[in-house]
mmCIF file of C-alpha atoms in Angstrom:
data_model
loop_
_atom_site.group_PDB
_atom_site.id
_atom_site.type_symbol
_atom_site.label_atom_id
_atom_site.label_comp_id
_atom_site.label_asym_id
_atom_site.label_seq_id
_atom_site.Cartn_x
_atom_site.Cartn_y
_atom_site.Cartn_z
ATOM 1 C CA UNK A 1 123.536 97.483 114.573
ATOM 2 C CA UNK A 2 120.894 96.426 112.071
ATOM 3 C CA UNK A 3 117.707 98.649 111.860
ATOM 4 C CA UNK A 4 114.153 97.527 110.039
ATOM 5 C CA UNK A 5 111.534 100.629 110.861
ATOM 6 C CA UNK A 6 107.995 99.910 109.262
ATOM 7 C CA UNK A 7 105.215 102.141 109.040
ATOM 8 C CA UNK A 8 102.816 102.623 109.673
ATOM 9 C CA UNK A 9 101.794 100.920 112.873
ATOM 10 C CA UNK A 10 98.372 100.218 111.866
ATOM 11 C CA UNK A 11 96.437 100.688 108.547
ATOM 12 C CA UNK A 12 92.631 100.668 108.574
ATOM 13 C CA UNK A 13 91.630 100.793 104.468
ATOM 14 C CA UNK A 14 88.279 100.073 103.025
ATOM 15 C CA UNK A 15 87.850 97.243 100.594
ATOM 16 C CA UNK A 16 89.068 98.028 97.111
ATOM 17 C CA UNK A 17 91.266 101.110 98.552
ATOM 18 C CA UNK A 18 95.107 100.658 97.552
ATOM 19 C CA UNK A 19 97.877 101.642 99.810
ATOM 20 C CA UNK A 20 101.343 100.914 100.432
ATOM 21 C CA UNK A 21 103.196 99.624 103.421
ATOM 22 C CA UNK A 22 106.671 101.080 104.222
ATOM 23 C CA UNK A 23 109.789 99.383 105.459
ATOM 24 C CA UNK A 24 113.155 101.666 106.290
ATOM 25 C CA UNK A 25 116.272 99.496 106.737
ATOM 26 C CA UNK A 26 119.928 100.495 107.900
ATOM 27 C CA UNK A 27 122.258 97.489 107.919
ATOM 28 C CA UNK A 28 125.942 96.595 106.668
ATOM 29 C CA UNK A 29 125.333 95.496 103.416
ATOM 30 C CA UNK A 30 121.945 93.860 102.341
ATOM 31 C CA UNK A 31 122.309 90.745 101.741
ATOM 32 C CA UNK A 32 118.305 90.125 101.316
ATOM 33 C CA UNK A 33 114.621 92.100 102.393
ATOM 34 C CA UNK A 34 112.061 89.534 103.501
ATOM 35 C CA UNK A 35 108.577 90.042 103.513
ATOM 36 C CA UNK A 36 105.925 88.466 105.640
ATOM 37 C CA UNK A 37 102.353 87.994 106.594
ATOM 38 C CA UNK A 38 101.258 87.034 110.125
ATOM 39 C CA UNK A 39 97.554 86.446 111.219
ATOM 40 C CA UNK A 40 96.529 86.643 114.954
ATOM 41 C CA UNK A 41 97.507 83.285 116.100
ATOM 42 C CA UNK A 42 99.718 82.046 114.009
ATOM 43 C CA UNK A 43 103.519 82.192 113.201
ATOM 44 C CA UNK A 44 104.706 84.173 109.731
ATOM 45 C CA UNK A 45 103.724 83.198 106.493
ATOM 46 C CA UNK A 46 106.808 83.676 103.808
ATOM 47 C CA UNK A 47 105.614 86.651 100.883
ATOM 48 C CA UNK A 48 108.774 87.831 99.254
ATOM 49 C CA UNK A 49 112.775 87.976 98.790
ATOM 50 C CA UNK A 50 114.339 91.160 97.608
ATOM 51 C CA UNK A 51 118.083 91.194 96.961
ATOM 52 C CA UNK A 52 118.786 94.363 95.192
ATOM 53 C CA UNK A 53 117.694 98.077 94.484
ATOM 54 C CA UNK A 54 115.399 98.342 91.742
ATOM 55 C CA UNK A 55 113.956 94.604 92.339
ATOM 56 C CA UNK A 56 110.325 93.839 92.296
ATOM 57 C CA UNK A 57 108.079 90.985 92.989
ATOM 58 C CA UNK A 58 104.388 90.456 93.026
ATOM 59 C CA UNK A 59 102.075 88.068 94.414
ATOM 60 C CA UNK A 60 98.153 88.323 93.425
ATOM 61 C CA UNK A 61 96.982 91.855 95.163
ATOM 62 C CA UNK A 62 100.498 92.355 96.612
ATOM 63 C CA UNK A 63 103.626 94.056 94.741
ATOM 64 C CA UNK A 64 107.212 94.305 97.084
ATOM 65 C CA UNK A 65 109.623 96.667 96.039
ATOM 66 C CA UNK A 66 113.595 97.923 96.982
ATOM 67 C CA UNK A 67 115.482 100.826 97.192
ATOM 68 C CA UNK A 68 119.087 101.615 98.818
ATOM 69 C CA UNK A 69 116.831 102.177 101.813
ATOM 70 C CA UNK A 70 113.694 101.202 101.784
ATOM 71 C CA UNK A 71 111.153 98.834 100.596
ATOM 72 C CA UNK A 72 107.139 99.381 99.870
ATOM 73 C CA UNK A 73 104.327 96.589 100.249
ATOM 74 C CA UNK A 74 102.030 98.280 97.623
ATOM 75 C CA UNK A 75 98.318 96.444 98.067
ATOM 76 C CA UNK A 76 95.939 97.384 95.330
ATOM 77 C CA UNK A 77 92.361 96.627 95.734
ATOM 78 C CA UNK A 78 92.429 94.501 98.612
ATOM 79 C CA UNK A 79 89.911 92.634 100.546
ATOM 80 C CA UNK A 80 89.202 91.858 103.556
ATOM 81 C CA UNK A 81 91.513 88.324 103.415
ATOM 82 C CA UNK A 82 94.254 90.610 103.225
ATOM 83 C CA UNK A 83 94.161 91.768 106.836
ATOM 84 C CA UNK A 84 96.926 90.914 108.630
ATOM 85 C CA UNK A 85 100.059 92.149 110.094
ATOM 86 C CA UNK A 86 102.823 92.423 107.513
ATOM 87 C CA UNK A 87 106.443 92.002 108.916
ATOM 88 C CA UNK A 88 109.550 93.242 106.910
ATOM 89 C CA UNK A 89 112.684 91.399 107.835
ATOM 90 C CA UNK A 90 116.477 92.168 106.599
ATOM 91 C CA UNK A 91 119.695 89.804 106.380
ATOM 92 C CA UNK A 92 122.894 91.564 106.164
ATOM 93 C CA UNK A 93 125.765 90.776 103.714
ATOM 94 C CA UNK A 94 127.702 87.543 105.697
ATOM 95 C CA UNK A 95 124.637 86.109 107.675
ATOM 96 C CA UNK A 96 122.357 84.079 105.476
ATOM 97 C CA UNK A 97 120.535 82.903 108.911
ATOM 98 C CA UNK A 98 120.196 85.669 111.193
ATOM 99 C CA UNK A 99 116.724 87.932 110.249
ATOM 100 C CA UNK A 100 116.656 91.491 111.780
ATOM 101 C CA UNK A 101 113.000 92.231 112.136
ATOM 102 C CA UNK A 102 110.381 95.191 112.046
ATOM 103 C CA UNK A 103 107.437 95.780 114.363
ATOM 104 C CA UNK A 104 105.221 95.275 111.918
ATOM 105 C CA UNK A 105 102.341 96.934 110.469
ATOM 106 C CA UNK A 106 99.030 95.513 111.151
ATOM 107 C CA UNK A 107 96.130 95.970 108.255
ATOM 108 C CA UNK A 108 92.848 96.144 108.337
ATOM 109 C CA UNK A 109 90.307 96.180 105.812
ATOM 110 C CA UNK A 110 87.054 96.702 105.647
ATOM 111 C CA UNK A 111 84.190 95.209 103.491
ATOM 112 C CA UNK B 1 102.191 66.491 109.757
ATOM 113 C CA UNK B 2 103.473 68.906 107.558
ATOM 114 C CA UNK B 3 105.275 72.025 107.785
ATOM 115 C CA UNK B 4 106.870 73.265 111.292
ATOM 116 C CA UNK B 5 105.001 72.132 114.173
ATOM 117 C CA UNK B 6 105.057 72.864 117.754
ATOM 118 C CA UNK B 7 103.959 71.821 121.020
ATOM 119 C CA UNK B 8 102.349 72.352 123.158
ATOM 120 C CA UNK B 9 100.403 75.604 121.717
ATOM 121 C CA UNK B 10 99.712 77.301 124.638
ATOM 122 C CA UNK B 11 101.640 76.836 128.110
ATOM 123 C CA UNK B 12 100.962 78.503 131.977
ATOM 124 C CA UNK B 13 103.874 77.609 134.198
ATOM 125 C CA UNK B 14 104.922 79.325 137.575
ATOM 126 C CA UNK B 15 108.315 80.749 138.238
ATOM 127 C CA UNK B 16 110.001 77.637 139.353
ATOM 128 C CA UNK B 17 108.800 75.202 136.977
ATOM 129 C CA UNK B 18 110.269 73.746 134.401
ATOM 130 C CA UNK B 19 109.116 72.958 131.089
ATOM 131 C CA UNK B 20 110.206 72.311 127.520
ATOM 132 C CA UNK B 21 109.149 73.357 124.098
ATOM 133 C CA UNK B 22 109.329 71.110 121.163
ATOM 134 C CA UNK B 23 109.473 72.037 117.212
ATOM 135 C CA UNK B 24 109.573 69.254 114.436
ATOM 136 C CA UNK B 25 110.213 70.413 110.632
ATOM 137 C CA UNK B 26 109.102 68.036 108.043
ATOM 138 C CA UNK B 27 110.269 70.014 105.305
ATOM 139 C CA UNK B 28 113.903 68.483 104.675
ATOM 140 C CA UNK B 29 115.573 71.147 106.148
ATOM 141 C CA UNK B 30 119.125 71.663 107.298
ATOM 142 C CA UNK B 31 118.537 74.627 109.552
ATOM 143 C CA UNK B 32 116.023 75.382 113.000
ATOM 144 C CA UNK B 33 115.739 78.726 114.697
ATOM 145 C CA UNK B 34 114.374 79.653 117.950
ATOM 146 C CA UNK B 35 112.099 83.037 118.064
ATOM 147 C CA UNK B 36 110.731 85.078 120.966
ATOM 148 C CA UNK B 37 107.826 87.428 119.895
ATOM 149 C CA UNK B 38 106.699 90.009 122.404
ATOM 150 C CA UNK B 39 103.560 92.067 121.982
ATOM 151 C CA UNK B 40 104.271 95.354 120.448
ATOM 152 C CA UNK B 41 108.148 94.299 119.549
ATOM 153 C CA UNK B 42 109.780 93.004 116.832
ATOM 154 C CA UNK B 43 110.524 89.176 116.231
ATOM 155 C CA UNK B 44 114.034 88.691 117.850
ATOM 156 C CA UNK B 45 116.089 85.711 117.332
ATOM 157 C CA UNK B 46 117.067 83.526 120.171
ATOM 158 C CA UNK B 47 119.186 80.924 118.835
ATOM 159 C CA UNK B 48 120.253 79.445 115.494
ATOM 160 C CA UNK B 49 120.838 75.938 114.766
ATOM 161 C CA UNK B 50 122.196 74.658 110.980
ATOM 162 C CA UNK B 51 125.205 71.719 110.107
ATOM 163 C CA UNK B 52 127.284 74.838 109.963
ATOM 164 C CA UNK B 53 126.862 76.870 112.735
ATOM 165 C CA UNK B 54 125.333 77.206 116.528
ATOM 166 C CA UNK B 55 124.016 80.993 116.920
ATOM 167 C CA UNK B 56 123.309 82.610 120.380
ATOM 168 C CA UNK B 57 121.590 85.966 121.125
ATOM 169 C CA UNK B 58 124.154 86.774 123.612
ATOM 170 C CA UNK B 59 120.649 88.709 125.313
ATOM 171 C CA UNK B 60 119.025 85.808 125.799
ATOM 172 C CA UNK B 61 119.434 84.263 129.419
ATOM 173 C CA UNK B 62 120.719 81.337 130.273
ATOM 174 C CA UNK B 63 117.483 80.275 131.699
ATOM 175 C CA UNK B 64 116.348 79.319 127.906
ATOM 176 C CA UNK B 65 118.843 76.151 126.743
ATOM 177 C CA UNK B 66 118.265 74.779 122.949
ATOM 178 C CA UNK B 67 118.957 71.659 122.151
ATOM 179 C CA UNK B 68 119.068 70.451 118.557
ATOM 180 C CA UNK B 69 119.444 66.570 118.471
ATOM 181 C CA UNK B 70 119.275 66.460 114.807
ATOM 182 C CA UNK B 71 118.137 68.435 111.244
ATOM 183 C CA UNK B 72 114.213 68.000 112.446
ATOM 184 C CA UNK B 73 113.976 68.269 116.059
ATOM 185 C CA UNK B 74 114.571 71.552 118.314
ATOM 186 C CA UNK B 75 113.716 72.136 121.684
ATOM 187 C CA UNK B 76 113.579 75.111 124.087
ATOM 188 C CA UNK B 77 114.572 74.068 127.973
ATOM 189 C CA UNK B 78 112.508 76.564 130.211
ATOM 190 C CA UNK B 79 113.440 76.968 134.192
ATOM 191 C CA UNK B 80 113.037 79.454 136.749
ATOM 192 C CA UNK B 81 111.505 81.902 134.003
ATOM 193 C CA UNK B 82 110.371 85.918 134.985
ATOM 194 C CA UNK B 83 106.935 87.118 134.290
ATOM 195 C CA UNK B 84 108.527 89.742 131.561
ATOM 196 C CA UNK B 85 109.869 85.782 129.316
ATOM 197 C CA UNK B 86 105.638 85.649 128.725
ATOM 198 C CA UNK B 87 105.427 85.736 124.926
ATOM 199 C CA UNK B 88 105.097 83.657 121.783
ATOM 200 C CA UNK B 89 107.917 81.574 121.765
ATOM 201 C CA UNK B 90 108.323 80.501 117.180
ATOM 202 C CA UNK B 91 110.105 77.772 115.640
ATOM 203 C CA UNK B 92 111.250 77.857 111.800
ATOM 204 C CA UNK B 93 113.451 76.207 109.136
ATOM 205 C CA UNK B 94 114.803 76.978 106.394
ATOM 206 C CA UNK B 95 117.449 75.257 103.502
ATOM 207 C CA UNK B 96 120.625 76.409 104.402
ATOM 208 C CA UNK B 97 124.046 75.330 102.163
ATOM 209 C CA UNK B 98 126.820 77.306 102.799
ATOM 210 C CA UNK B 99 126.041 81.397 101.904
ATOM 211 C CA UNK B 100 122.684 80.801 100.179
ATOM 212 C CA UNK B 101 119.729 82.802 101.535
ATOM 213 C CA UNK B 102 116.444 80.703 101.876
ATOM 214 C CA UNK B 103 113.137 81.917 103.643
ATOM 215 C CA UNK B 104 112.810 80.879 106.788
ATOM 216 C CA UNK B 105 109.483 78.519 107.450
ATOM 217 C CA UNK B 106 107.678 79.400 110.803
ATOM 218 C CA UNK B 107 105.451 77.201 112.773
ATOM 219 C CA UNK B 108 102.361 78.244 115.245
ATOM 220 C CA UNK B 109 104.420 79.245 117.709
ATOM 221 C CA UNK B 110 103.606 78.647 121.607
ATOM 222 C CA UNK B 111 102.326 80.898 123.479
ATOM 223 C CA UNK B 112 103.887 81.265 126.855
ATOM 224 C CA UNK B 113 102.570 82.526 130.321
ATOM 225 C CA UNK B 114 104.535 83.036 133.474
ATOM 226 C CA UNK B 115 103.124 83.475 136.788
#
């Protein structure tokens, strides 16, 4: 059975302090790491695709990256726009419809 | 309208109602999905819907019923619901030809209460 563990749970960072968000994955074969954003009220904005280890993407303050096992939501300098809750989501090798998701982990940032 | 809408937003029904959900995508897509979204879980699919394939949860009960009358439309059929099926219920889309893998579009979502 897929896995998608994120943490942490809840990130409180003051504006301008850089951090990283963590996703841990176990599934039978990646077939694709999704990010995305979610704001109180709303369904999931799309961020990023990762396919492979070693694969990175950025987006204005955000940067995704992969591993074998892992992926990292690295925000540097962010404001307080970027507070959300940030969902990781996995697709394993022979579904390319059926998302696995995390908890989530829900940022804050201060001015 | 643009993007993946849903209605109504917000919805109280008792135990023995029944009720439906709608979704519309006016993004061209080939694919509809059917979320549930608990507080403190993680997104879990319901039920997918593409020209390829019909997806179940086999989790889900039997007192949610999809129906997908074409590419843009998707509804969720609601009856005799428990308290515990209070959530926010989320639509999305997404391009889907054969094995290619294409973000998935989510609308608003409606939030669901059952008393």
């Amino acid at each position: 059975e897929d896995q998608v563990t994120q943490s942490p749970e809840a990130l409180r960072l003051q504006e301008g302090e850089s951090s990283s968000l963590n996703c841990s994955y176990t599934v039978s074969g990646l077939r694709g790491l999704f990010w995305y954003r979610q704001d109180p009220g709303k369904g999931p904005e799309f961020l990023f695709t990762l396919y492979s280890a070693g694969e990175e993407k950025e987006k204005e303050r955000l940067k995704a990256t992969l591993t074998k096992k892992e992926s990292f939501l690295h925000i540097t300098a962010p404001k307080p726009e970027d507070s959300a809750t940030y969902l990781c989501a996995v697709c394993r090798s022979g579904s390319a419809r059926q998302l696995t998701f995390g908890s989530g982990t829900q940022l804050t940032v201060l001015p | 309208e643009t993007g993946v809408t849903q209605t109504p937003r917000h919805l109280v029904m008792g135990m023995t109602n029944k009720k439906s959900l709608k979704c519309e995508q006016h993004l061209g897509h080939n694919a509809m999905y059917w979320y549930k979204q608990s507080a403190k879980k993680p997104l879990e699919l319901m039920f997918v819907y593409s020209l390829e394939e019909r997806v179940e949860n086999n989790s889900v009960p039997s007192r949610f019923s999809p129906e997908c009358p074409n590419s843009s439309h998707l509804f969720l059929h609601l009856h005799t619901l428990q308290p515990e099926d209070s959530a926010l219920y989320l639509c999305a889309s997404s391009q889907a030809f054969g094995s290619d893998l294409n973000e998935q579009f989510f609308g608003p979502g409606t939030r669901l209460t059952v008393l």
